[in-house]
């Protein structure tokens, strides 16, 4: 119906209200749509901003990871370089140190006065301290660089304890202390040399910081683990030093009334922690100041041979004689000072020595058919690139017999040790302990 035909005022008002309402709803809808459009644009801008910030953070994190990786690689290279440097430096230093050891040992045998023997012993102690420091610093460097690879196998604790007892009993008796090892018929899984080093360092510390009483070594079975306890009646370790005692060059605080002398390098327990970590053997301790300390080493139970079998095998290998009189020794050494000192020492033991500096000279020494060496002692690194292991092989081939042989070297690499083992050659590291050398020679000749 046309509007002009509508005469009812109320009806017109209703139509007007309906139109106004429709317009208002349309405007509200447009307003809401515009508001939503603005909100969407705002959210999109925020998302874009946050995304850009996230990408920037990720790029910075990626660069940080690259920098950290490079820094880690540089640190590892520096650590390996330090290890190589220390190995090379210690090799060069140990050569003259070895000559000094041998010369002093020979000098000690010709001393007739108490004053002379006292001075010789002072020199020996100084040389031993220098050697211990060099070897310990090199060991720490190797352990930190991760180049030490434990040779895990079955280890007889009774055999290990017997060896430690013979080493430390004279030290304990000299200080008026007791040293006891409880009998144990057990085998553990470990590296015998490294485990011995751990116990050796702990025992050395225990005896050093004990004034009266003594040290007791025992074991306890704990499931698949054997706990080795080293208990002393020493001055104890304060709680505030529980972590510090494992730091390099840390020396325990000795009470003024303990009556103990200072000394030591402060490296024993630092080595213990590193070796224990390499072996996977937890080391803990409990201590009470003024009463003593107990160190605990947890080692897995062995899975192979029994302790009795290992002990019997060791007994079969023990040397049966110590006489060196008249022993013919072919000595191959290119360092003049070491050669002279070693020759002098061997001759003091009534050995008949023929010396050479290279493989060629060693073979020339064999031209006399009446002189056949009973044993060969050779340095590993000789003149003209000759190697002691190769020299020994050529001498054995020339004589058509497996002459007992010993490599004496300041080179601490595992490659030499493996080469010596493969050829059936004994190995000793410089600087030599004359008593150990004599015992080994007697063992090889027995």
Short mmCIF file of C-alpha atoms in Angstrom, two decimals:
data_model
loop_
_atom_site.label_atom_id
_atom_site.label_comp_id
_atom_site.label_asym_id
_atom_site.label_seq_id
_atom_site.Cartn_x
_atom_site.Cartn_y
_atom_site.Cartn_z
CA UNK A 1 0.00 0.00 0.00
CA UNK A 2 1.43 3.46 -0.97
CA UNK A 3 2.37 5.69 2.01
CA UNK A 4 0.15 8.47 0.71
CA UNK A 5 -2.90 6.22 1.10
CA UNK A 6 -2.14 5.56 4.81
CA UNK A 7 -4.16 7.91 7.03
CA UNK A 8 -3.78 6.03 10.37
CA UNK A 9 -1.21 7.98 12.40
CA UNK A 10 -0.43 5.09 14.72
CA UNK A 11 0.30 2.87 11.82
CA UNK A 12 2.68 5.46 10.42
CA UNK A 13 4.52 5.64 13.75
CA UNK A 14 4.93 1.86 13.80
CA UNK A 15 6.26 1.86 10.26
CA UNK A 16 8.66 4.68 11.16
CA UNK A 17 9.86 2.86 14.27
CA UNK A 18 10.41 -0.31 12.29
CA UNK A 19 12.42 1.56 9.68
CA UNK A 20 14.51 3.33 12.31
CA UNK A 21 15.14 0.02 14.08
CA UNK A 22 16.21 -1.61 10.83
CA UNK A 23 18.59 1.25 10.05
CA UNK A 24 20.04 1.12 13.56
CA UNK A 25 20.59 -2.64 13.34
CA UNK A 26 22.26 -2.19 9.97
CA UNK A 27 24.54 0.48 11.38
CA UNK A 28 25.37 -1.66 14.42
CA UNK A 29 26.24 -4.56 12.16
CA UNK A 30 28.45 -2.33 10.02
CA UNK A 31 30.07 -0.94 13.15
CA UNK A 32 30.71 -4.43 14.54
CA UNK A 33 32.13 -5.56 11.20
CA UNK A 34 34.43 -2.55 11.07
CA UNK A 35 35.49 -3.15 14.67
CA UNK A 36 36.22 -6.79 13.92
CA UNK A 37 38.16 -5.72 10.83
CA UNK A 38 40.25 -3.31 12.90
CA UNK A 39 40.80 -5.97 15.58
CA UNK A 40 41.90 -8.51 12.96
CA UNK A 41 44.39 -6.04 11.50
CA UNK A 42 45.74 -5.29 14.99
CA UNK A 43 46.08 -8.99 15.82
CA UNK A 44 47.81 -9.65 12.50
CA UNK A 45 50.30 -6.88 13.23
CA UNK A 46 50.95 -8.31 16.71
CA UNK A 47 51.43 -11.81 15.33
CA UNK A 48 53.84 -10.47 12.69
CA UNK A 49 55.78 -8.55 15.34
CA UNK A 50 55.96 -11.52 17.71
CA UNK A 51 56.96 -13.81 14.82
CA UNK A 52 59.77 -11.44 13.85
CA UNK A 53 60.91 -11.27 17.46
CA UNK A 54 60.83 -15.07 17.71
CA UNK A 55 62.84 -15.47 14.50
CA UNK A 56 65.37 -12.93 15.77
CA UNK A 57 65.66 -14.79 19.10
CA UNK A 58 66.09 -18.11 17.31
CA UNK A 59 68.82 -16.63 15.09
CA UNK A 60 70.63 -15.27 18.16
CA UNK A 61 70.25 -18.64 19.92
CA UNK A 62 71.56 -20.47 16.86
CA UNK A 63 74.56 -18.13 16.70
CA UNK A 64 75.15 -18.62 20.42
CA UNK A 65 75.12 -22.40 19.94
CA UNK A 66 77.61 -22.06 17.08
CA UNK A 67 79.84 -19.86 19.25
CA UNK A 68 79.57 -22.28 22.18
CA UNK A 69 80.37 -25.22 19.95
CA UNK A 70 83.40 -23.41 18.54
CA UNK A 71 84.53 -22.43 22.04
CA UNK A 72 84.14 -26.04 23.22
CA UNK A 73 86.13 -27.31 20.25
CA UNK A 74 88.85 -24.73 20.86
CA UNK A 75 88.97 -25.67 24.55
CA UNK A 76 89.28 -29.37 23.69
CA UNK A 77 92.04 -28.64 21.18
CA UNK A 78 93.82 -26.48 23.76
CA UNK A 79 93.49 -29.27 26.32
CA UNK A 80 94.92 -31.82 23.91
CA UNK A 81 97.71 -29.41 22.97
CA UNK A 82 98.48 -28.97 26.66
CA UNK A 83 98.59 -32.74 27.10
CA UNK A 84 100.90 -33.17 24.10
CA UNK A 85 103.12 -30.34 25.34
CA UNK A 86 103.34 -31.80 28.84
CA UNK A 87 104.07 -35.25 27.41
CA UNK A 88 106.86 -33.89 25.22
CA UNK A 89 108.23 -31.66 27.98
CA UNK A 90 108.13 -34.43 30.55
CA UNK A 91 109.92 -36.77 28.10
CA UNK A 92 112.74 -34.23 27.68
CA UNK A 93 112.94 -33.56 31.41
CA UNK A 94 112.72 -37.21 32.44
CA UNK A 95 115.75 -38.13 30.33
CA UNK A 96 118.30 -36.18 32.43
CA UNK A 97 116.29 -36.98 35.54
CA UNK A 98 116.72 -40.67 34.77
CA UNK A 99 120.47 -40.20 34.36
CA UNK A 100 120.57 -38.36 37.70
CA UNK A 101 118.66 -41.20 39.40
CA UNK A 102 121.05 -43.82 38.09
CA UNK A 103 124.15 -41.77 38.89
CA UNK A 104 122.99 -41.07 42.44
CA UNK A 105 122.19 -44.75 42.95
CA UNK A 106 125.69 -45.71 41.83
CA UNK A 107 127.13 -42.93 44.02
CA UNK A 108 125.24 -44.24 47.04
CA UNK A 109 126.94 -47.62 46.74
CA UNK A 110 130.44 -46.13 47.01
CA UNK A 111 129.73 -43.88 49.99
CA UNK A 112 131.55 -44.88 53.15
CA UNK A 113 130.71 -41.98 55.46
CA UNK A 114 127.40 -41.28 57.16
CA UNK A 115 127.50 -37.69 55.93
CA UNK A 116 127.96 -38.83 52.34
CA UNK A 117 125.08 -41.29 52.54
CA UNK A 118 122.90 -38.58 54.13
CA UNK A 119 123.60 -36.14 51.29
CA UNK A 120 122.93 -38.82 48.67
CA UNK A 121 119.60 -39.61 50.28
CA UNK A 122 118.65 -35.91 50.26
CA UNK A 123 119.39 -35.72 46.54
CA UNK A 124 117.35 -38.89 45.94
CA UNK A 125 114.36 -37.44 47.81
CA UNK A 126 114.54 -34.24 45.76
CA UNK A 127 114.68 -36.21 42.52
CA UNK A 128 111.76 -38.38 43.60
CA UNK A 129 109.68 -35.30 44.46
CA UNK A 130 110.43 -33.78 41.05
CA UNK A 131 109.52 -37.02 39.32
CA UNK A 132 106.27 -37.38 41.27
CA UNK A 133 105.27 -33.82 40.40
CA UNK A 134 105.98 -34.25 36.69
CA UNK A 135 104.17 -37.58 36.46
CA UNK A 136 101.18 -36.35 38.46
CA UNK A 137 100.78 -33.19 36.36
CA UNK A 138 100.93 -35.31 33.22
CA UNK A 139 98.37 -37.75 34.65
CA UNK A 140 95.98 -34.92 35.52
CA UNK A 141 96.38 -33.47 32.03
CA UNK A 142 95.65 -36.85 30.41
CA UNK A 143 92.60 -37.46 32.59
CA UNK A 144 91.22 -33.97 31.88
CA UNK A 145 91.75 -34.46 28.16
CA UNK A 146 89.94 -37.80 28.27
CA UNK A 147 92.82 -39.71 26.66
CA UNK A 148 93.04 -42.27 29.48
CA UNK A 149 91.19 -45.44 28.47
CA UNK A 150 90.80 -47.89 31.39
CA UNK A 151 91.63 -51.52 30.61
CA UNK A 152 88.82 -53.20 32.55
CA UNK A 153 89.25 -56.78 33.69
CA UNK A 154 89.09 -59.03 36.75
CA UNK A 155 91.32 -57.83 39.60
CA UNK A 156 92.14 -59.92 42.66
CA UNK A 157 91.83 -57.71 45.73
CA UNK A 158 94.01 -60.05 47.81
CA UNK A 159 96.84 -59.75 45.29
CA UNK A 160 96.36 -55.99 45.06
CA UNK A 161 96.30 -55.59 48.86
CA UNK A 162 99.44 -57.72 49.20
CA UNK A 163 101.28 -55.43 46.79
CA UNK A 164 100.13 -52.30 48.63
CA UNK A 165 101.05 -53.83 51.99
CA UNK A 166 104.63 -54.46 50.88
CA UNK A 167 104.91 -50.87 49.59
CA UNK A 168 103.45 -49.04 52.60
CA UNK A 169 104.32 -51.24 55.59
CA UNK A 170 107.88 -49.82 55.83
CA UNK A 171 106.44 -46.28 55.76
CA UNK A 172 103.95 -47.10 58.54
CA UNK A 173 106.60 -48.80 60.69
CA UNK A 174 108.95 -45.85 60.29
CA UNK A 175 106.22 -43.59 61.70
CA UNK A 176 105.29 -46.06 64.45
CA UNK A 177 101.85 -46.72 62.94
CA UNK A 178 99.97 -49.95 62.30
CA UNK A 179 98.88 -50.90 58.79
CA UNK A 180 96.41 -53.77 58.48
CA UNK A 181 94.64 -55.31 55.50
CA UNK A 182 91.71 -57.58 56.25
CA UNK A 183 91.92 -60.86 54.29
CA UNK A 184 89.64 -60.88 51.28
CA UNK A 185 88.93 -63.56 48.69
CA UNK A 186 87.22 -61.44 46.07
CA UNK A 187 87.58 -60.29 42.48
CA UNK A 188 86.39 -56.92 41.18
CA UNK A 189 85.94 -55.44 37.70
CA UNK A 190 88.38 -52.59 37.25
CA UNK A 191 91.65 -51.45 35.72
CA UNK A 192 94.28 -52.91 38.04
CA UNK A 193 96.84 -50.13 37.52
CA UNK A 194 94.33 -47.28 37.94
CA UNK A 195 92.58 -48.88 40.93
CA UNK A 196 95.96 -49.41 42.58
CA UNK A 197 96.76 -45.73 41.98
CA UNK A 198 93.53 -44.69 43.69
CA UNK A 199 94.23 -46.83 46.76
CA UNK A 200 97.89 -45.84 46.75
CA UNK A 201 97.06 -42.13 46.91
CA UNK A 202 94.43 -42.60 49.63
CA UNK A 203 96.81 -44.75 51.71
CA UNK A 204 99.60 -42.23 51.29
CA UNK A 205 97.32 -39.44 52.54
CA UNK A 206 96.06 -41.58 55.43
CA UNK A 207 99.57 -42.32 56.67
CA UNK A 208 100.70 -38.73 56.16
CA UNK A 209 97.89 -37.21 58.26
CA UNK A 210 97.97 -39.84 61.03
CA UNK A 211 100.10 -39.24 64.12
CA UNK A 212 99.19 -42.28 66.22
CA UNK A 213 97.15 -45.43 65.77
CA UNK A 214 97.19 -46.57 62.18
CA UNK A 215 95.33 -47.43 58.99
CA UNK A 216 92.96 -50.32 58.27
CA UNK A 217 91.92 -51.49 54.80
CA UNK A 218 88.89 -53.77 54.45
CA UNK A 219 85.96 -54.61 52.20
CA UNK A 220 82.19 -55.03 52.41
CA UNK A 221 79.86 -56.73 49.92
CA UNK A 222 76.93 -54.54 48.84
CA UNK A 223 74.93 -56.54 46.28
CA UNK A 224 76.76 -56.36 42.94
CA UNK A 225 79.32 -54.00 44.43
CA UNK A 226 82.29 -54.40 46.76
CA UNK A 227 83.04 -51.37 48.91
CA UNK A 228 86.72 -50.90 49.76
CA UNK A 229 87.20 -48.95 53.00
CA UNK A 230 90.43 -47.19 53.98
CA UNK A 231 90.10 -46.03 57.60
CA UNK A 232 92.67 -44.01 59.50
CA UNK A 233 92.95 -42.51 62.99
CA UNK A 234 94.31 -39.22 61.71
CA UNK A 235 93.38 -35.59 62.27
CA UNK A 236 90.16 -35.78 60.20
CA UNK A 237 88.71 -33.47 57.56
CA UNK A 238 86.52 -30.48 58.56
CA UNK A 239 83.11 -30.22 56.88
CA UNK A 240 84.04 -26.95 55.14
CA UNK A 241 86.90 -28.77 53.35
CA UNK A 242 84.89 -31.73 52.04
CA UNK A 243 85.06 -30.50 48.44
CA UNK A 244 88.32 -28.56 48.70
CA UNK A 245 90.33 -31.70 49.51
CA UNK A 246 89.77 -32.91 45.93
CA UNK A 247 91.14 -29.69 44.39
CA UNK A 248 94.64 -29.43 42.90
CA UNK A 249 97.40 -28.30 45.27
CA UNK A 250 95.07 -28.31 48.27
CA UNK A 251 96.84 -29.44 51.41
CA UNK A 252 94.78 -30.35 54.43
CA UNK A 253 94.85 -28.08 57.44
CA UNK A 254 96.85 -29.84 60.14
CA UNK A 255 95.98 -28.88 63.73
CA UNK A 256 98.87 -27.20 65.56
CA UNK A 257 98.83 -29.90 68.24
CA UNK A 258 98.75 -32.80 65.77
CA UNK A 259 102.52 -33.10 65.70
CA UNK A 260 102.53 -33.66 61.91
CA UNK A 261 104.93 -32.17 59.43
CA UNK A 262 103.72 -30.46 56.28
CA UNK A 263 104.72 -31.58 52.81
CA UNK A 264 103.12 -33.32 49.90
CA UNK A 265 102.08 -31.85 46.58
CA UNK A 266 98.37 -31.56 47.30
CA UNK A 267 97.57 -33.57 44.16
CA UNK A 268 96.80 -37.02 45.58
CA UNK A 269 93.04 -36.68 45.98
CA UNK A 270 92.73 -34.61 42.80
CA UNK A 271 94.12 -37.63 40.95
CA UNK A 272 91.83 -39.95 42.94
CA UNK A 273 88.68 -38.08 41.86
CA UNK A 274 89.68 -38.01 38.19
CA UNK A 275 90.69 -41.68 38.03
CA UNK A 276 87.58 -42.75 39.92
CA UNK A 277 85.44 -40.80 37.43
CA UNK A 278 87.24 -42.49 34.50
CA UNK A 279 86.65 -45.91 36.08
CA UNK A 280 83.08 -45.20 37.17
CA UNK A 281 83.94 -46.05 40.80
CA UNK A 282 82.22 -43.61 43.23
CA UNK A 283 84.56 -42.32 45.95
CA UNK A 284 83.09 -40.90 49.15
CA UNK A 285 84.32 -40.41 52.69
CA UNK A 286 83.14 -39.83 56.24
CA UNK A 287 85.30 -37.99 58.73
CA UNK A 288 85.40 -36.61 62.23
CA UNK A 289 87.94 -33.99 63.19
CA UNK A 290 90.39 -35.36 65.73
CA UNK A 291 89.25 -38.96 65.26
CA UNK A 292 90.00 -39.93 61.67
CA UNK A 293 88.60 -40.50 58.19
CA UNK A 294 87.16 -43.44 56.23
CA UNK A 295 87.33 -43.35 52.43
CA UNK A 296 84.92 -45.60 50.50
CA UNK A 297 85.49 -46.86 46.94
CA UNK A 298 82.60 -48.77 45.33
CA UNK A 299 83.79 -51.29 42.71
CA UNK A 300 81.68 -53.80 40.70
CA UNK A 301 82.07 -57.47 41.60
CA UNK A 302 84.20 -59.47 39.14
CA UNK A 303 82.56 -61.82 36.67
CA UNK A 304 85.52 -63.97 35.59
CA UNK A 305 88.27 -65.87 37.36
CA UNK A 306 88.26 -66.44 41.10
CA UNK A 307 90.66 -64.72 43.45
CA UNK A 308 92.35 -68.05 44.23
CA UNK A 309 93.04 -68.68 40.54
CA UNK A 310 94.49 -65.22 40.03
CA UNK A 311 96.59 -65.46 43.18
CA UNK A 312 97.96 -68.82 42.11
CA UNK A 313 98.80 -67.42 38.70
CA UNK A 314 100.66 -64.51 40.31
CA UNK A 315 102.57 -66.91 42.58
CA UNK A 316 103.76 -68.83 39.52
CA UNK A 317 105.10 -65.59 38.02
CA UNK A 318 107.03 -64.46 41.08
CA UNK A 319 110.79 -64.25 40.58
CA UNK A 320 112.72 -67.18 41.92
CA UNK A 321 116.13 -65.58 42.21
CA UNK A 322 117.86 -62.23 42.46
CA UNK A 323 121.45 -62.98 41.39
CA UNK A 324 122.81 -60.82 38.56
CA UNK A 325 126.47 -61.80 38.89
CA UNK A 326 128.03 -62.35 35.47
CA UNK A 327 124.85 -61.46 33.56
CA UNK A 328 125.63 -60.38 29.98
CA UNK A 329 123.65 -57.23 29.16
CA UNK A 330 123.33 -55.66 25.71
CA UNK A 331 122.50 -52.00 26.47
CA UNK A 332 121.16 -49.84 23.62
CA UNK A 333 120.84 -46.14 24.58
CA UNK A 334 121.58 -42.99 22.56
CA UNK A 335 121.68 -40.49 25.43
CA UNK A 336 125.33 -40.30 26.53
CA UNK A 337 124.61 -39.40 30.15
CA UNK A 338 122.00 -42.12 30.57
CA UNK A 339 124.24 -44.64 28.83
CA UNK A 340 127.14 -43.87 31.15
CA UNK A 341 124.97 -43.90 34.29
CA UNK A 342 123.21 -47.14 33.34
CA UNK A 343 126.49 -48.86 32.46
CA UNK A 344 128.02 -47.79 35.76
CA UNK A 345 125.01 -49.08 37.70
CA UNK A 346 124.90 -52.45 35.92
CA UNK A 347 128.62 -52.96 36.40
CA UNK A 348 128.21 -52.24 40.11
CA UNK A 349 125.80 -55.21 40.06
CA UNK A 350 128.58 -57.35 38.53
CA UNK A 351 126.94 -57.42 35.10
CA UNK A 352 128.99 -57.65 31.88
CA UNK A 353 127.79 -54.76 29.73
CA UNK A 354 128.18 -54.03 26.03
CA UNK A 355 126.75 -50.67 25.00
CA UNK A 356 125.40 -49.42 21.66
CA UNK A 357 123.54 -46.33 20.50
CA UNK A 358 121.74 -47.71 17.43
CA UNK A 359 120.49 -50.92 15.83
CA UNK A 360 123.58 -51.21 13.66
CA UNK A 361 125.95 -50.90 16.62
CA UNK A 362 123.91 -53.43 18.59
CA UNK A 363 124.23 -55.99 15.79
CA UNK A 364 127.97 -55.29 15.52
CA UNK A 365 128.28 -56.24 19.20
CA UNK A 366 127.08 -59.74 18.31
CA UNK A 367 129.97 -60.47 15.96
CA UNK A 368 131.81 -62.19 18.80
CA UNK A 369 130.31 -65.67 18.86
CA UNK A 370 131.57 -66.20 22.42
CA UNK A 371 129.46 -63.30 23.71
CA UNK A 372 125.70 -63.83 23.63
CA UNK A 373 123.56 -61.47 25.74
CA UNK A 374 121.44 -62.88 28.54
CA UNK A 375 119.19 -59.82 28.37
CA UNK A 376 118.66 -56.73 26.20
CA UNK A 377 117.90 -53.30 27.66
CA UNK A 378 116.98 -50.66 25.07
CA UNK A 379 115.63 -47.15 24.93
CA UNK A 380 112.69 -46.83 22.54
CA UNK A 381 113.76 -43.69 20.63
CA UNK A 382 117.29 -44.11 19.31
CA UNK A 383 119.49 -42.27 16.79
CA UNK A 384 118.59 -42.15 13.09
CA UNK A 385 114.94 -42.92 13.85
CA UNK A 386 115.68 -46.40 15.18
CA UNK A 387 113.19 -47.86 17.64
CA UNK A 388 114.13 -50.05 20.59
CA UNK A 389 111.37 -52.56 19.85
CA UNK A 390 112.68 -52.99 16.30
CA UNK A 391 116.26 -53.29 17.55
CA UNK A 392 115.27 -56.05 19.97
CA UNK A 393 113.42 -57.86 17.18
CA UNK A 394 116.50 -57.73 14.91
CA UNK A 395 118.82 -58.94 17.66
CA UNK A 396 116.49 -61.81 18.48
CA UNK A 397 116.25 -62.68 14.79
CA UNK A 398 120.06 -62.58 14.45
CA UNK A 399 120.52 -64.86 17.46
CA UNK A 400 117.54 -67.06 16.54
CA UNK A 401 116.36 -66.97 20.13
CA UNK A 402 113.87 -64.97 22.19
CA UNK A 403 116.36 -63.17 24.43
CA UNK A 404 114.62 -61.59 27.48
CA UNK A 405 114.28 -57.88 26.76
CA UNK A 406 113.32 -54.65 28.44
CA UNK A 407 112.34 -51.30 26.92
CA UNK A 408 113.25 -48.32 29.11
CA UNK A 409 111.67 -45.07 27.92
CA UNK A 410 110.40 -41.68 29.02
CA UNK A 411 107.66 -41.88 26.38
CA UNK A 412 104.41 -42.53 28.23
CA UNK A 413 102.22 -43.27 25.18
CA UNK A 414 99.98 -46.32 25.12
CA UNK A 415 101.21 -47.20 21.62
CA UNK A 416 104.63 -48.15 22.97
CA UNK A 417 103.10 -50.22 25.74
CA UNK A 418 100.98 -52.14 23.21
CA UNK A 419 103.97 -52.69 20.90
CA UNK A 420 106.06 -54.00 23.81
CA UNK A 421 103.30 -56.35 24.97
CA UNK A 422 102.79 -57.68 21.46
CA UNK A 423 106.51 -58.48 21.15
CA UNK A 424 106.83 -60.04 24.61
CA UNK A 425 109.03 -57.21 25.86
CA UNK A 426 108.90 -55.76 29.38
CA UNK A 427 108.46 -52.00 29.74
CA UNK A 428 109.72 -49.55 32.37
CA UNK A 429 109.24 -45.78 32.39
CA UNK A 430 112.04 -43.34 33.02
CA UNK A 431 113.28 -42.23 35.45
CA UNK A 432 114.07 -45.71 36.74
CA UNK A 433 114.07 -46.85 40.32
CA UNK A 434 117.28 -48.94 40.54
CA UNK A 435 115.75 -51.37 43.03
CA UNK A 436 112.78 -51.99 40.73
CA UNK A 437 115.10 -52.43 37.74
CA UNK A 438 117.21 -54.98 39.59
CA UNK A 439 114.14 -56.93 40.72
CA UNK A 440 112.74 -56.99 37.17
CA UNK A 441 116.04 -58.12 35.68
CA UNK A 442 116.24 -60.92 38.23
CA UNK A 443 112.67 -61.91 37.40
CA UNK A 444 113.38 -62.02 33.65
CA UNK A 445 116.50 -64.10 34.20
CA UNK A 446 114.97 -66.51 36.72
#
